[in-house]
Coordinates of C-alpha atoms in Angstrom, one line a residue:
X27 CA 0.0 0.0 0.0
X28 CA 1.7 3.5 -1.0
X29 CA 0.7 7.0 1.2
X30 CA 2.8 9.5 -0.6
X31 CA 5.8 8.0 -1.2
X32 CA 6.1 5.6 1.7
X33 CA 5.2 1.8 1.1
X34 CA 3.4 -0.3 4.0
X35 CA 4.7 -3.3 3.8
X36 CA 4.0 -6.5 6.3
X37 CA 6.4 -4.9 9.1
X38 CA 5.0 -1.9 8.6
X39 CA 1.2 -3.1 9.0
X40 CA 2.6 -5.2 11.4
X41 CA 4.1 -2.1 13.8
X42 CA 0.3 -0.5 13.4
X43 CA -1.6 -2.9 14.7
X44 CA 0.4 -3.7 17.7
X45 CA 0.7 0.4 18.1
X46 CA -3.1 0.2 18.1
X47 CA -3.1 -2.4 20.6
X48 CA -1.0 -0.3 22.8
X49 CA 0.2 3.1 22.0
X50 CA 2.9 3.5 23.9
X51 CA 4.3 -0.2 24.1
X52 CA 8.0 -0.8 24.0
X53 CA 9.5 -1.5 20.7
X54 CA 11.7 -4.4 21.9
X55 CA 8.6 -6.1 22.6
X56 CA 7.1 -5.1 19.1
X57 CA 10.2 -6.6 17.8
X58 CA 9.7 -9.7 19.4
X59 CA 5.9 -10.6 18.1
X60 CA 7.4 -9.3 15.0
X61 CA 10.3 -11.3 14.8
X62 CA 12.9 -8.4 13.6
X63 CA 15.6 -6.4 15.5
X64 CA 14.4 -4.0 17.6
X65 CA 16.6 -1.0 15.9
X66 CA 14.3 -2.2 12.3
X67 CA 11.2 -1.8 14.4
X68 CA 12.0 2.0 15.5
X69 CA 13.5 2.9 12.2
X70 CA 10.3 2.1 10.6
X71 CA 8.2 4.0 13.3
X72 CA 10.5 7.0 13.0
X73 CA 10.1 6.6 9.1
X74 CA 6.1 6.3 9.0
X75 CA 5.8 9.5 11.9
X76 CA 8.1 11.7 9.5
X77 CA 6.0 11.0 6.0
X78 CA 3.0 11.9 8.5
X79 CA 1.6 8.6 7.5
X80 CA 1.4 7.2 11.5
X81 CA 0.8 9.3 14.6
X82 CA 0.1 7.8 18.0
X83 CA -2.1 10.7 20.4
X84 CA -2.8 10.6 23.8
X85 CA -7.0 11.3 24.2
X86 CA -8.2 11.8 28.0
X87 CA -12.2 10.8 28.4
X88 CA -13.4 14.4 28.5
X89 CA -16.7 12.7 30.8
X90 CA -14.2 12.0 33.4
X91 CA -12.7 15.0 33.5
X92 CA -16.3 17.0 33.9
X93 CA -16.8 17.8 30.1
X94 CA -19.8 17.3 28.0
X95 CA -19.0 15.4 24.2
X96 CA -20.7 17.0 20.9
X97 CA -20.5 16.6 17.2
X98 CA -21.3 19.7 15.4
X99 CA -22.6 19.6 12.1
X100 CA -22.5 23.1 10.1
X101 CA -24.4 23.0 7.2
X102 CA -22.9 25.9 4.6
X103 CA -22.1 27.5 1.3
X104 CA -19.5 25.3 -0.7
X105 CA -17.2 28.3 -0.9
X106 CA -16.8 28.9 2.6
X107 CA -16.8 25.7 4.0
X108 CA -13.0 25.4 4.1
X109 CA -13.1 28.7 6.2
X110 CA -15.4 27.0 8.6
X111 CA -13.8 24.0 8.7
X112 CA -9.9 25.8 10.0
X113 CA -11.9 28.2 12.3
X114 CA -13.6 25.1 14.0
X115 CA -10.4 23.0 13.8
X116 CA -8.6 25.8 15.4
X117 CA -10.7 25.4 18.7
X118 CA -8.3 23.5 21.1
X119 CA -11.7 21.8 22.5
X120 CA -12.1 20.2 18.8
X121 CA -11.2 17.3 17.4
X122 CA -12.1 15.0 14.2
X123 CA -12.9 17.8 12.3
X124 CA -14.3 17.0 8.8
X125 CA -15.7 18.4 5.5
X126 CA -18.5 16.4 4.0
X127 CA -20.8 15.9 1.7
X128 CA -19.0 17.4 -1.5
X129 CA -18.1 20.3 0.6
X130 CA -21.5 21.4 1.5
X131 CA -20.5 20.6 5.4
X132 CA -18.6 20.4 8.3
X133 CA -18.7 18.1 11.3
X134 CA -16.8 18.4 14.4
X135 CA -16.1 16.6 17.5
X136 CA -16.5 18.9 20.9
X137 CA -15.2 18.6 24.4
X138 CA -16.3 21.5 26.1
X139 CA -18.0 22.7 29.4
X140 CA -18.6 26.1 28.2
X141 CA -21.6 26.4 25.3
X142 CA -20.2 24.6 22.2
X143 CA -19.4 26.9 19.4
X144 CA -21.7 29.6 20.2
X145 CA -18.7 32.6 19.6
X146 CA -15.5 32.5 17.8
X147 CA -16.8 31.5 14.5
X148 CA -18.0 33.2 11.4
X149 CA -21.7 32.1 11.6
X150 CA -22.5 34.8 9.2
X151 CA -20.8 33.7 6.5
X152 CA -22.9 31.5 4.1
X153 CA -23.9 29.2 7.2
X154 CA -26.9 27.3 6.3
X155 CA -28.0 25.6 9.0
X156 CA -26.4 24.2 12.6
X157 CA -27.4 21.2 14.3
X158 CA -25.9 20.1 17.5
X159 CA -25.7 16.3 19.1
X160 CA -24.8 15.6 22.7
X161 CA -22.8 12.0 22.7
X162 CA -24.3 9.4 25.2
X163 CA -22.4 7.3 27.2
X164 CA -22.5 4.0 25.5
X165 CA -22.2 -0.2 27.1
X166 CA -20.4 -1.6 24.2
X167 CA -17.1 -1.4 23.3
X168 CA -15.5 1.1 20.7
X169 CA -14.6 -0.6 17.1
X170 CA -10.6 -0.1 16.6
X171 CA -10.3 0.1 12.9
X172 CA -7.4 -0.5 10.9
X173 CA -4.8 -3.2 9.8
X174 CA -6.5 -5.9 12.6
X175 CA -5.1 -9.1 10.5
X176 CA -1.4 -8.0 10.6
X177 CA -1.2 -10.0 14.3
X178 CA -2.5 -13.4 15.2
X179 CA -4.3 -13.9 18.4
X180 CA -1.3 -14.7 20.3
X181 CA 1.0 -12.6 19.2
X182 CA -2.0 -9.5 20.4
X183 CA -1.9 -11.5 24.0
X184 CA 1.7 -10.3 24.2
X185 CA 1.3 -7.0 23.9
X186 CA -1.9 -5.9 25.0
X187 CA -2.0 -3.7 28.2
X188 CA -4.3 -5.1 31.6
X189 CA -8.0 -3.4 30.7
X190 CA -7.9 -0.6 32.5
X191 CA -10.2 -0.2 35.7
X192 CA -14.1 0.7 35.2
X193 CA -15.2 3.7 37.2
X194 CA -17.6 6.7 37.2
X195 CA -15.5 9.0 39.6
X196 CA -14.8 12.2 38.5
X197 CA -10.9 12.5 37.5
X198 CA -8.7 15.6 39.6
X199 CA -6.0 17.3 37.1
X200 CA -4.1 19.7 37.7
X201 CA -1.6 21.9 35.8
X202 CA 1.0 19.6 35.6
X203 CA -1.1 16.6 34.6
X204 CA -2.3 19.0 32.2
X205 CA 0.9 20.1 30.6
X206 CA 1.3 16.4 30.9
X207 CA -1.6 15.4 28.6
X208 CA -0.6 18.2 26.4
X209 CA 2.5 16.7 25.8
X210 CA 1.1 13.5 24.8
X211 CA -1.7 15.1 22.8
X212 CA 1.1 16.1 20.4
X213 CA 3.6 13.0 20.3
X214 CA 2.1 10.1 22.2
X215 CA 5.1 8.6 22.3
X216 CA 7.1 11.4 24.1
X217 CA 9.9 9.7 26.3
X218 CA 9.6 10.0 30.0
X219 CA 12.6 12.7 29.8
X220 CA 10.3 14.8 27.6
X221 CA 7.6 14.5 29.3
X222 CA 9.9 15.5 32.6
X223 CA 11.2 18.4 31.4
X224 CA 7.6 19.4 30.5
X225 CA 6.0 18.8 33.6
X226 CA 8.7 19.6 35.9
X227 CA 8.6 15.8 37.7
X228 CA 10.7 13.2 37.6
X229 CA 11.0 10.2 35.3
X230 CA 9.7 8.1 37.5
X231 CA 7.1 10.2 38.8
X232 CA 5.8 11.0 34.9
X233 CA 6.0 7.2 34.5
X234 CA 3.5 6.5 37.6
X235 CA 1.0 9.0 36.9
X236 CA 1.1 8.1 33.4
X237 CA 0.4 4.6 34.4
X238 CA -2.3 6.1 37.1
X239 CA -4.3 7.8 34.3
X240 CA -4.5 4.7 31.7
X241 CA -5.4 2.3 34.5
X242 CA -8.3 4.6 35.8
X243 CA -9.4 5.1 31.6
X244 CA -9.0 9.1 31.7
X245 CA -6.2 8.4 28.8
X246 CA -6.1 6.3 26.4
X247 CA -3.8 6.1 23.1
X248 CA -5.0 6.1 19.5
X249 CA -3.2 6.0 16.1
X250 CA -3.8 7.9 13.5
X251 CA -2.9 6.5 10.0
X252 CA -5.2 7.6 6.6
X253 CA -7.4 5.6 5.2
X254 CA -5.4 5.9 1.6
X255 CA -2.2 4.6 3.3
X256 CA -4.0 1.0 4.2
X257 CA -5.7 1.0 0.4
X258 CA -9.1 2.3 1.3
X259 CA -10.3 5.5 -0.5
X260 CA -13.8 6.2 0.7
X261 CA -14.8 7.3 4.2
X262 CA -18.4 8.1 5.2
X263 CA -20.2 9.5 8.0
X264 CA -23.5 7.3 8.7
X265 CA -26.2 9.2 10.3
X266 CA -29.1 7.1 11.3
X267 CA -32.5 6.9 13.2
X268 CA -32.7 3.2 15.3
X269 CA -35.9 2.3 17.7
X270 CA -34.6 2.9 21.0
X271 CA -34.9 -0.1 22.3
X272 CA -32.4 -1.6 19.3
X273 CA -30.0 1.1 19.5
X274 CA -27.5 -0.9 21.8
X275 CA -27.7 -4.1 19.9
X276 CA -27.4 -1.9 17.2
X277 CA -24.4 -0.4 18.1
X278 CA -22.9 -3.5 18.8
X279 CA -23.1 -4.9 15.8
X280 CA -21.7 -2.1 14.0
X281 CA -19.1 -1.7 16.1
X282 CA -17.9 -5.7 15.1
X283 CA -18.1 -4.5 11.4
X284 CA -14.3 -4.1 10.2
X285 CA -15.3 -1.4 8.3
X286 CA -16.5 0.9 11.0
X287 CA -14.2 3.2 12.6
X288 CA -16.8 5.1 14.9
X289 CA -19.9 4.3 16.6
X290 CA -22.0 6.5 19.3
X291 CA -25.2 7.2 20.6
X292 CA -26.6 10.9 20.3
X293 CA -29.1 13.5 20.9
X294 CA -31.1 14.7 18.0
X295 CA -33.2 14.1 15.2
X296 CA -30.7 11.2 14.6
X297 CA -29.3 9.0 17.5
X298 CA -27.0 6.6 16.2
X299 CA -23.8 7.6 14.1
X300 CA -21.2 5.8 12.1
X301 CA -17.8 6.4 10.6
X302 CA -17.6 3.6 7.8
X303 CA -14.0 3.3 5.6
X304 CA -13.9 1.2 2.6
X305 CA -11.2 0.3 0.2
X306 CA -13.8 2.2 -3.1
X307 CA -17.1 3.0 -3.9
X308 CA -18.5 -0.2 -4.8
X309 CA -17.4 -1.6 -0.9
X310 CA -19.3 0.8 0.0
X311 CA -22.8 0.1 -1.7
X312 CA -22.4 -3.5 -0.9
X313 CA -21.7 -2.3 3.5
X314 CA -25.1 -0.4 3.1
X315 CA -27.2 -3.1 1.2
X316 CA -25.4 -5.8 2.8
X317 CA -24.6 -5.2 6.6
X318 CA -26.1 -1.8 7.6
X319 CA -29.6 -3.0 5.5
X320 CA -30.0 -6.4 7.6
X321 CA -29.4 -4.5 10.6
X322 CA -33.5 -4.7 11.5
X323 CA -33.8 -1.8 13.9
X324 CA -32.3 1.0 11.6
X325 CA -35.1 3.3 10.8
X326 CA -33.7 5.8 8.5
X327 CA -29.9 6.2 7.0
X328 CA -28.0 9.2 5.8
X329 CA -24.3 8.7 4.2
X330 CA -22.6 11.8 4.0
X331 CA -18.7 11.1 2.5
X332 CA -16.1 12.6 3.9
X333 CA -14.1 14.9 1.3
X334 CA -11.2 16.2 3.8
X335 CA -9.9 15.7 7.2
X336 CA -9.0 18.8 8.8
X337 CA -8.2 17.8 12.3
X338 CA -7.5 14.2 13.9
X339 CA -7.5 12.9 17.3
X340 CA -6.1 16.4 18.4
X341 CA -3.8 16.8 15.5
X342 CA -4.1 19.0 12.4
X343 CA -4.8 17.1 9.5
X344 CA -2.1 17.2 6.1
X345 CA -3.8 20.3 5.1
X346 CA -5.2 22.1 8.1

């Protein structure tokens, strides 16, 4: 598979799927499910995080730190919606911010405890219409989309991380966790030193409350790697209407689709949303006839395709 001019070969897809199994794990042990040296195994992370083809972000569960989750979707004039879509991407409370739809919208991602979007952005300029859509804690577990064949059962056993420990207490940060977080928000991967010199502690001392803050879920680590770099060219967001009393077993199955890289429950006219990825078109059609279309408790569907990516997980996109 070719991103630019970088090539993913087995290793490659390899080193993904174990980062997505855990973000920060040690590259010796990377080396070892891989079988290769463990000098290959940072040289082709180094490699992939310079072509801006792999990024690994830190994201902290904005619920347990007091914050309320929205997506926003701006409906607006196909001239101005790359405008909108920098101004919203420029929030630091924003994140997966997107251009759909040809261009004729822009969705967003909010964490936030103020009013979402209400100032700061140029409503007056070709905005057609603004919806907002408060994200509900959901039972079932998120989908983790990407190269999921590269590693056998086993070799996933070895790396994988103890589940981190359920609870609805309210998480405590203060400035230095917070410088902390910030830190990992931009390289999720930062060293302990870095992190040290950031946060004004100690290796050891960034190392336990690092370790603190994934155990207790208020961080977790995600990778970021585009769609086109794994061979898939079409990414879609799925709005749909479910029956409430099917929109768990819903989102479950969704969420065991490979294709889906999103699932949650919302507020709104719609209260069940999808991110679906597919390697063309025709994947695509057959996902909606085929999977979503047998799923019996879908009322209504809306696919809206995704044009641009201006913002990840935290991070500007290529061209943001």
């Amino acid at each position: 598979m070719v991103a630019g001019y970088v090539t993913l070969d087995a290793i490659d897809r390899g080193l993904v799927h174990a980062l997505r199994v855990d973000g920060r794990v040690a590259f010796s042990g990377v080396a070892e499910v891989l079988g290769v040296s463990e000098h290959t195994v940072a040289r082709r992370y180094r490699r992939l995080r310079a072509s801006g083809v792999l990024r690994v972000v830190a994201v902290a569960d904005g619920v347990r730190l007091g914050k309320r989750l929205w997506i926003i979707r701006i409906r607006c004039a196909l001239d101005v919606s790359g405008v909108m879509a920098a101004a919203v991407a420029g929030r630091p409370d924003t994140y997966w911010v997107q251009i759909l739809s040809g261009g004729t919208e822009v969705c967003g991602h909010v964490s936030s405890n103020d009013q979402v979007l209400v100032e700061e952005l140029p409503w007056d300029r070709g905005v057609l219409g603004v919806s907002a859509h408060e994200v509900l804690p959901g039972p079932f577990e998120p989908p983790r989309w990407g190269p999921g064949d590269a590693l056998d059962a086993e070799q996933v056993a070895r790396l994988r991380r103890p589940a981190a420990e359920p609870t609805d207490q309210r998480a405590v940060l203060d400035a230095r966790d917070r410088r902390l977080l910030d830190g990992l928000n931009r390289d999720g991967r930062a060293t302990y030193a870095e992190l040290g010199k950031l946060t004004g502690w100690s290796q050891s001392t960034v190392a336990r409350r690092l370790d603190h803050l994934r155990r207790t879920g208020v961080l977790t680590f995600h990778v970021e790697v585009p769609p086109e770099a794994l061979g898939h060219q079409v990414e879609a967001r799925l709005w749909m209407v479910v029956q409430p009393g099917a929109l768990v077993t819903t989102a479950e199955a969704l969420t065991a689709h490979p294709e889906i890289s999103y699932v949650a429950v919302t507020t709104g006219l719609t209260n069940l949303v999808a991110q679906v990825i597919c390697p063309d078109s025709a994947h695509l059609y057959r996902y909606l006839t085929e999977q979503v279309g047998s799923l019996a408790g879908v009322n209504t569907l809306e696919t809206a395709p995704v044009l641009r990516t201006a913002k990840g997980f935290y991070s500007r996109g290529p061209d943001g």
